[in-house]
């Protein structure tokens, strides 16, 4: 009898823990919404004097923050930190109440009380890394985020260079200030791009930038290159952005009317549109149905592109960036309702330039001599633009990167060449691709908890950071 009781003890403890977690989460959702929404909030001030918001992750305010190796992640363009933070927001508790976990769970999630209490947390890279013992930090770029975690928008000019030169250093410095340790850094798409640019030691003259007349040229500071690569332990890329594959679209985009349209300081406020308009109006079923129809149609035409037509003309390959067949409908709703965010057209203009001209250079309006350009110029030798691809060798830290199978927006072969062949080689450099995945869903789809998170975790173990 004693033996039976002893064998049952671990199961009893696990069940009791799960019940306690469910009660805590229910209590917080019912009467402590503010606690959940602001937990772990930190503010970092950039060199150009705007405030960006960070979140130090823990699954519940009743759990202590980790005092271990920090990991700092940045989101993609037009997305916010919620893309790493799968969880059920208090206002969606009823809507997501029917979400269930898959029958076969990734090993790390088995018996996890927080995942059992909230199945959406199964799709959280932040939570996975936390379960592995890391002190996880997330940052919102300028102008992005929801509620207390919305970062300041800043001035009228912005592009990817601004994020790399101002936002990333401020966030890294805040993590170092709070924890006393330099973080592993990285991110999804633009977040991955801005962090590898940070490791190139890029800077912008803040005094000139703050005059709001133009964005000065990028400069790579050798001292910052040495300091950052000596102290940052590693880099994590999730479809890190670079040269954008546009195929036939590049031909139609490289016209003056397109550049005039996109070359604007306009900020697209999707946080307001989706948070205030979509949230109360569209139910989950409608969001999921629209997403499935749109990207399912794109995927069908991409997969069935006629073999007798040159693949360069396949516009659907460019647009096939969400694998809805591999994304739970609740996760689809979460991404649309909670993770999609605002963004500056200057960032989109820079990506368009990279795709049209097959380059990875600083913004084409950077520099006083270029501030009045209305059309992106063709690259030329000694044109004065800072080129990220040519300076990739300055990055010496070990790198792990996961790429999407569809290679839309970020082409795996291209970026492996740029990032892994371009950087100073490290024996632990490693990349992999998740089958049947798209750029948007890569960090949260049905296969990510087993196919993305554990490979990153196993790679981190080789660094012996804990």
XYZ file of C-alpha atoms in Angstrom:
466
model
C 0.000 0.000 0.000
C 2.824 2.389 0.901
C 4.509 1.570 -2.405
C 1.352 2.463 -4.351
C 1.062 5.779 -2.503
C 4.681 6.627 -3.216
C 4.241 5.904 -6.912
C 1.142 8.080 -7.039
C 2.820 11.000 -5.286
C 4.450 12.600 -8.405
C 1.154 12.415 -10.308
C -0.688 13.947 -7.332
C 1.838 16.802 -7.083
C 1.617 17.526 -10.829
C -2.192 17.534 -10.757
C -2.254 19.772 -7.679
C 0.160 22.212 -9.337
C -1.988 22.351 -12.473
C -5.108 23.050 -10.406
C -3.330 25.841 -8.513
C -2.123 27.401 -11.781
C -5.628 27.271 -13.235
C -6.984 29.014 -10.138
C -4.306 31.709 -10.238
C -4.845 32.378 -13.950
C -8.616 32.489 -13.506
C -8.241 34.908 -10.605
C -5.905 37.160 -12.566
C -8.155 37.108 -15.610
C -11.200 37.862 -13.532
C -9.953 40.654 -11.266
C -6.314 41.339 -12.061
C -6.170 42.185 -15.752
C -3.831 45.100 -15.046
C -1.357 42.799 -13.282
C -1.156 40.468 -16.279
C -0.910 43.253 -18.824
C 1.918 45.176 -17.147
C 3.898 42.354 -15.538
C 7.588 42.480 -16.378
C 7.412 45.946 -17.962
C 10.691 47.821 -18.418
C 11.393 51.055 -20.263
C 14.575 51.825 -22.201
C 15.442 55.286 -23.526
C 17.153 55.397 -26.904
C 19.937 57.773 -27.898
C 17.384 59.843 -29.821
C 15.339 60.121 -26.614
C 12.315 57.923 -27.221
C 11.072 55.225 -24.874
C 10.813 51.645 -26.040
C 9.136 48.962 -23.976
C 10.510 45.610 -22.895
C 8.946 42.634 -21.158
C 10.829 40.345 -18.829
C 8.976 37.071 -19.183
C 7.446 34.873 -16.562
C 4.233 32.887 -16.987
C 2.648 34.267 -13.818
C 3.302 37.124 -11.359
C 3.437 34.421 -8.673
C 6.612 33.004 -10.235
C 10.017 34.602 -9.689
C 11.936 36.001 -12.638
C 14.898 33.881 -13.669
C 18.292 35.068 -12.459
C 20.137 33.307 -15.277
C 21.466 33.946 -18.796
C 19.193 36.527 -20.474
C 17.885 36.122 -24.024
C 16.540 39.236 -25.789
C 14.295 38.874 -28.840
C 12.880 41.477 -31.255
C 9.780 41.117 -33.464
C 9.210 41.261 -37.202
C 8.115 44.350 -39.141
C 4.408 45.081 -38.597
C 4.396 42.712 -35.621
C 5.051 43.082 -31.911
C 6.481 41.017 -29.062
C 3.246 39.021 -28.780
C 4.529 36.906 -31.664
C 6.859 35.231 -29.127
C 4.382 35.419 -26.294
C 1.601 32.974 -27.078
C -0.927 33.261 -24.259
C -4.613 33.910 -23.778
C -5.179 37.634 -23.168
C -7.774 38.287 -20.434
C -10.236 39.734 -22.939
C -10.006 36.547 -25.068
C -10.496 34.078 -22.202
C -13.991 33.154 -23.341
C -13.129 33.092 -27.042
C -10.121 30.794 -26.597
C -11.717 28.578 -23.935
C -12.363 25.779 -26.455
C -8.756 25.613 -27.646
C -7.236 22.227 -26.823
C -3.718 20.871 -26.887
C -2.712 18.341 -29.574
C -2.769 14.684 -28.569
C 0.976 14.400 -29.080
C 2.838 17.121 -27.190
C 6.456 18.146 -27.531
C 8.373 16.564 -24.665
C 9.159 19.894 -22.994
C 5.444 20.710 -22.611
C 4.340 17.427 -21.044
C 3.231 18.058 -17.460
C 3.885 21.799 -17.793
C 1.128 23.305 -15.616
C 1.077 26.628 -17.466
C 0.639 24.954 -20.841
C -2.067 22.728 -19.382
C -3.863 25.782 -18.013
C -3.504 27.805 -21.222
C -2.982 25.828 -24.479
C -1.995 29.032 -26.305
C 1.196 29.067 -24.232
C 2.267 25.896 -26.060
C 2.920 28.196 -29.023
C 5.183 30.572 -27.103
C 8.910 30.581 -27.833
C 9.344 32.811 -24.787
C 7.699 30.241 -22.543
C 9.745 27.390 -24.006
C 13.016 29.239 -23.386
C 11.834 30.069 -19.873
C 11.173 26.369 -19.192
C 14.747 25.668 -20.279
C 16.050 27.975 -17.567
C 16.708 31.228 -19.444
C 15.794 34.771 -18.409
C 13.700 35.769 -21.424
C 13.291 39.403 -22.500
C 11.192 40.736 -25.383
C 11.303 44.224 -26.909
C 8.944 46.280 -29.039
C 10.485 48.494 -31.700
C 9.440 52.146 -31.821
C 5.785 52.648 -32.602
C 4.781 49.029 -31.989
C 3.062 47.221 -29.158
C -0.214 47.149 -27.290
C -1.312 48.726 -24.020
C 1.437 49.411 -21.506
C 3.967 47.771 -23.818
C 3.479 50.192 -26.717
C 6.773 51.901 -27.515
C 6.941 55.582 -28.415
C 6.618 56.293 -32.109
C 9.404 58.863 -32.257
C 9.923 61.355 -35.076
C 8.571 61.248 -38.592
C 11.590 59.478 -40.118
C 12.389 55.839 -39.495
C 13.725 52.785 -41.279
C 15.517 49.539 -40.436
C 18.760 51.431 -39.820
C 17.109 53.495 -37.098
C 15.921 50.350 -35.324
C 19.415 48.844 -35.461
C 21.264 52.000 -34.421
C 18.938 53.208 -31.650
C 16.343 50.669 -30.486
C 18.488 47.538 -30.242
C 21.356 49.172 -28.273
C 18.894 50.748 -25.823
C 17.187 47.410 -25.191
C 20.481 45.533 -24.806
C 21.778 48.169 -22.388
C 18.605 47.895 -20.298
C 18.960 44.122 -19.994
C 22.615 44.506 -18.990
C 21.667 47.202 -16.471
C 18.996 45.047 -14.816
C 20.656 41.630 -14.942
C 24.352 42.449 -15.025
C 24.756 40.098 -18.001
C 24.953 40.581 -21.760
C 22.058 38.803 -23.469
C 21.872 36.351 -26.312
C 20.142 38.463 -28.977
C 18.079 37.843 -32.089
C 14.604 37.995 -33.464
C 12.089 37.289 -36.174
C 12.591 38.795 -39.652
C 13.299 42.516 -39.078
C 14.145 41.684 -35.478
C 16.783 39.262 -36.718
C 18.069 41.763 -39.252
C 18.347 44.662 -36.781
C 20.272 42.494 -34.329
C 22.822 41.255 -36.850
C 23.256 44.903 -37.867
C 23.851 45.722 -34.191
C 26.698 43.196 -34.210
C 28.193 45.132 -37.142
C 28.544 48.092 -34.772
C 26.267 50.410 -36.743
C 25.566 53.940 -35.535
C 23.668 57.031 -36.692
C 24.474 60.609 -35.654
C 21.666 61.162 -33.119
C 22.051 64.943 -33.033
C 21.451 65.294 -36.774
C 18.720 62.657 -36.761
C 16.808 64.443 -33.998
C 16.586 67.579 -36.138
C 14.116 65.545 -38.254
C 15.368 66.776 -41.606
C 16.796 63.468 -42.842
C 18.429 60.227 -41.681
C 22.243 60.470 -41.716
C 24.409 57.754 -43.240
C 25.166 54.638 -41.228
C 28.655 54.244 -39.783
C 30.221 51.069 -38.406
C 32.260 51.774 -35.269
C 35.198 49.325 -34.912
C 35.176 49.672 -31.121
C 31.489 48.756 -30.958
C 32.076 45.803 -33.291
C 34.760 44.481 -30.948
C 32.800 45.157 -27.748
C 29.511 43.687 -28.924
C 30.942 40.548 -30.501
C 33.121 39.928 -27.450
C 30.210 40.196 -25.010
C 27.080 38.978 -26.813
C 27.138 35.182 -26.269
C 25.151 34.183 -29.368
C 22.584 35.134 -31.998
C 19.186 33.521 -32.738
C 17.596 34.201 -36.129
C 14.000 33.299 -37.001
C 13.779 33.850 -40.756
C 16.149 36.827 -40.368
C 15.439 39.384 -43.066
C 17.707 40.463 -45.875
C 17.431 40.680 -49.628
C 13.739 40.190 -50.428
C 12.819 37.715 -53.218
C 10.337 39.602 -55.426
C 10.558 37.762 -58.781
C 8.435 39.522 -61.419
C 7.096 41.992 -58.840
C 10.431 43.808 -58.882
C 9.806 44.859 -62.491
C 6.447 46.448 -61.668
C 7.699 48.067 -58.462
C 10.706 49.815 -59.980
C 8.721 52.757 -61.337
C 8.513 56.324 -60.084
C 4.852 56.169 -59.070
C 5.562 53.236 -56.735
C 8.584 54.874 -55.108
C 6.707 58.154 -54.683
C 3.847 56.306 -53.050
C 5.945 54.276 -50.645
C 8.620 56.900 -49.888
C 6.648 58.520 -47.097
C 7.051 59.183 -43.358
C 3.546 57.761 -42.875
C 3.034 55.407 -39.937
C 0.480 52.637 -40.533
C -1.356 52.243 -37.224
C -2.560 48.644 -37.326
C -2.530 48.449 -33.530
C -5.502 50.797 -33.520
C -7.213 49.124 -36.470
C -6.869 45.581 -35.179
C -6.973 46.272 -31.457
C -9.893 48.701 -31.371
C -11.835 47.766 -34.519
C -11.192 44.064 -35.159
C -11.269 43.042 -31.499
C -14.921 43.855 -30.765
C -16.322 43.193 -34.257
C -14.929 40.015 -35.822
C -15.317 36.627 -34.109
C -12.618 33.958 -34.212
C -14.384 31.924 -36.890
C -14.472 34.904 -39.265
C -10.800 35.779 -38.739
C -9.738 32.175 -39.301
C -11.984 31.744 -42.351
C -10.696 34.907 -44.040
C -7.077 33.977 -43.326
C -7.535 30.404 -44.556
C -9.293 31.540 -47.719
C -6.739 34.217 -48.600
C -3.551 32.297 -47.930
C -5.022 28.938 -48.874
C -5.789 30.345 -52.320
C -2.308 31.825 -52.639
C -0.778 28.523 -51.566
C -2.853 26.558 -54.063
C -1.698 28.659 -57.022
C 1.898 28.645 -55.803
C 1.945 24.858 -55.378
C 0.280 24.342 -58.762
C 2.260 26.867 -60.784
C 2.496 25.520 -64.365
C 5.877 23.983 -65.100
C 5.942 25.507 -68.592
C 5.882 29.056 -67.156
C 9.122 30.456 -65.765
C 9.127 30.382 -61.956
C 10.351 33.990 -61.960
C 6.832 35.008 -62.985
C 5.215 33.252 -60.025
C 3.839 36.152 -58.003
C 2.115 33.697 -55.661
C 5.487 32.460 -54.397
C 6.162 35.991 -53.144
C 2.818 36.146 -51.331
C 2.903 32.618 -49.881
C 4.138 33.682 -46.456
C 1.566 32.067 -44.153
C 1.027 28.312 -43.877
C -2.564 28.373 -42.647
C -2.908 24.603 -43.046
C -0.275 24.286 -40.318
C -1.718 26.967 -38.038
C -4.387 26.329 -35.422
C -7.362 28.631 -36.000
C -7.030 30.082 -32.496
C -3.371 30.845 -33.174
C -4.400 32.472 -36.475
C -6.806 34.675 -34.574
C -4.176 35.455 -31.935
C -1.634 36.510 -34.558
C -4.110 38.762 -36.365
C -5.724 40.207 -33.269
C -2.747 40.484 -30.940
C 0.591 40.132 -32.769
C 0.138 42.180 -35.943
C 1.258 45.725 -35.229
C 1.962 49.109 -36.760
C 4.945 50.154 -38.823
C 6.659 52.969 -40.675
C 6.481 53.030 -44.474
C 10.183 53.886 -44.467
C 10.905 50.303 -43.432
C 8.781 48.903 -46.253
C 10.503 51.277 -48.683
C 13.889 49.950 -47.612
C 12.800 46.343 -48.069
C 11.422 47.194 -51.516
C 14.801 48.677 -52.438
C 16.547 45.490 -51.352
C 14.203 43.345 -53.411
C 14.255 45.479 -56.537
C 18.013 46.063 -56.545
C 19.114 42.760 -54.962
C 21.057 44.473 -52.220
C 21.085 44.863 -48.435
C 22.089 48.474 -47.998
C 21.089 51.305 -45.703
C 17.998 53.350 -46.528
C 18.225 54.910 -49.984
C 17.223 58.325 -48.613
C 19.964 58.246 -45.974
C 22.507 61.041 -46.193
C 22.029 64.736 -46.893
C 22.809 64.210 -50.585
C 19.993 61.643 -50.889
C 17.274 63.158 -48.709
C 15.324 64.598 -51.645
C 15.486 61.502 -53.860
C 12.065 60.317 -54.973
C 13.186 57.143 -56.764
C 15.480 54.468 -55.359
C 18.764 54.634 -57.337
C 20.587 51.654 -58.786
C 23.542 50.584 -56.626
C 26.943 51.649 -57.911
C 30.524 51.375 -56.745
C 31.451 53.939 -54.088
C 27.889 55.286 -53.974
C 28.265 56.161 -50.291
C 25.671 53.719 -48.958
C 26.507 51.413 -46.067
C 26.106 47.789 -47.219
C 25.175 45.193 -44.611
C 26.070 42.253 -46.812
C 29.604 43.534 -47.387
C 30.097 44.064 -43.640
C 28.718 40.727 -42.462
C 32.243 39.450 -41.748
C 32.278 41.694 -38.661
C 29.821 39.326 -36.991
C 31.802 36.678 -35.095
C 29.371 35.280 -32.500
C 27.919 31.766 -32.900
C 24.639 31.753 -34.827
C 21.577 29.528 -34.964
C 18.831 30.303 -37.473
C 15.596 28.645 -38.538
C 14.094 29.399 -41.939
C 10.622 28.908 -43.392
C 10.161 26.252 -46.031
C 8.154 28.481 -48.393
C 11.049 30.985 -48.693
C 8.639 33.861 -49.242
C 9.885 37.286 -48.048
C 13.072 35.555 -46.866
C 14.731 33.046 -49.200
C 16.598 30.350 -47.296
C 19.371 29.850 -49.848
C 19.969 33.586 -50.193
C 20.118 34.259 -46.467
C 22.277 31.239 -45.687
C 24.707 32.692 -48.205
C 24.485 36.192 -46.746
C 24.526 35.300 -43.068
C 26.431 32.050 -42.683
C 28.836 32.399 -45.591
C 29.274 36.123 -44.991
C 30.013 36.148 -41.256
C 33.250 35.107 -39.627
C 32.791 31.361 -39.252
C 32.204 29.746 -35.855
C 32.291 26.012 -35.208
C 28.786 26.126 -33.682
C 27.080 28.011 -36.526
C 23.938 26.066 -37.431
C 20.792 26.540 -39.500
C 17.738 24.449 -40.308
C 14.417 24.752 -42.112
C 10.929 23.892 -40.825
C 8.947 21.919 -43.451
C 5.660 23.385 -44.699
C 6.123 26.659 -42.843
C 5.617 30.283 -43.832
C 7.376 33.456 -42.800
C 4.560 34.735 -40.571
C 3.696 31.495 -38.776
C 7.216 30.098 -38.342
C 7.490 30.868 -34.623
C 3.924 29.875 -33.666
C 2.475 27.265 -36.025
C 1.437 23.715 -35.126
C 4.922 22.298 -35.721
C 6.931 25.062 -34.019
C 6.724 23.690 -30.441
C 8.464 20.477 -31.538
C 10.232 21.531 -34.742
C 11.584 24.995 -33.898
C 11.863 25.429 -30.139
C 13.766 22.257 -29.106
C 16.431 22.535 -31.855
C 17.157 26.080 -30.673
C 17.216 24.888 -27.069
C 19.566 21.992 -27.828
C 21.874 24.346 -29.712
C 21.955 26.764 -26.768
C 22.981 23.924 -24.454
C 26.216 23.588 -26.421
C 27.157 27.107 -25.319
C 26.973 26.127 -21.629
C 25.389 29.447 -20.636
C 23.451 28.202 -17.597
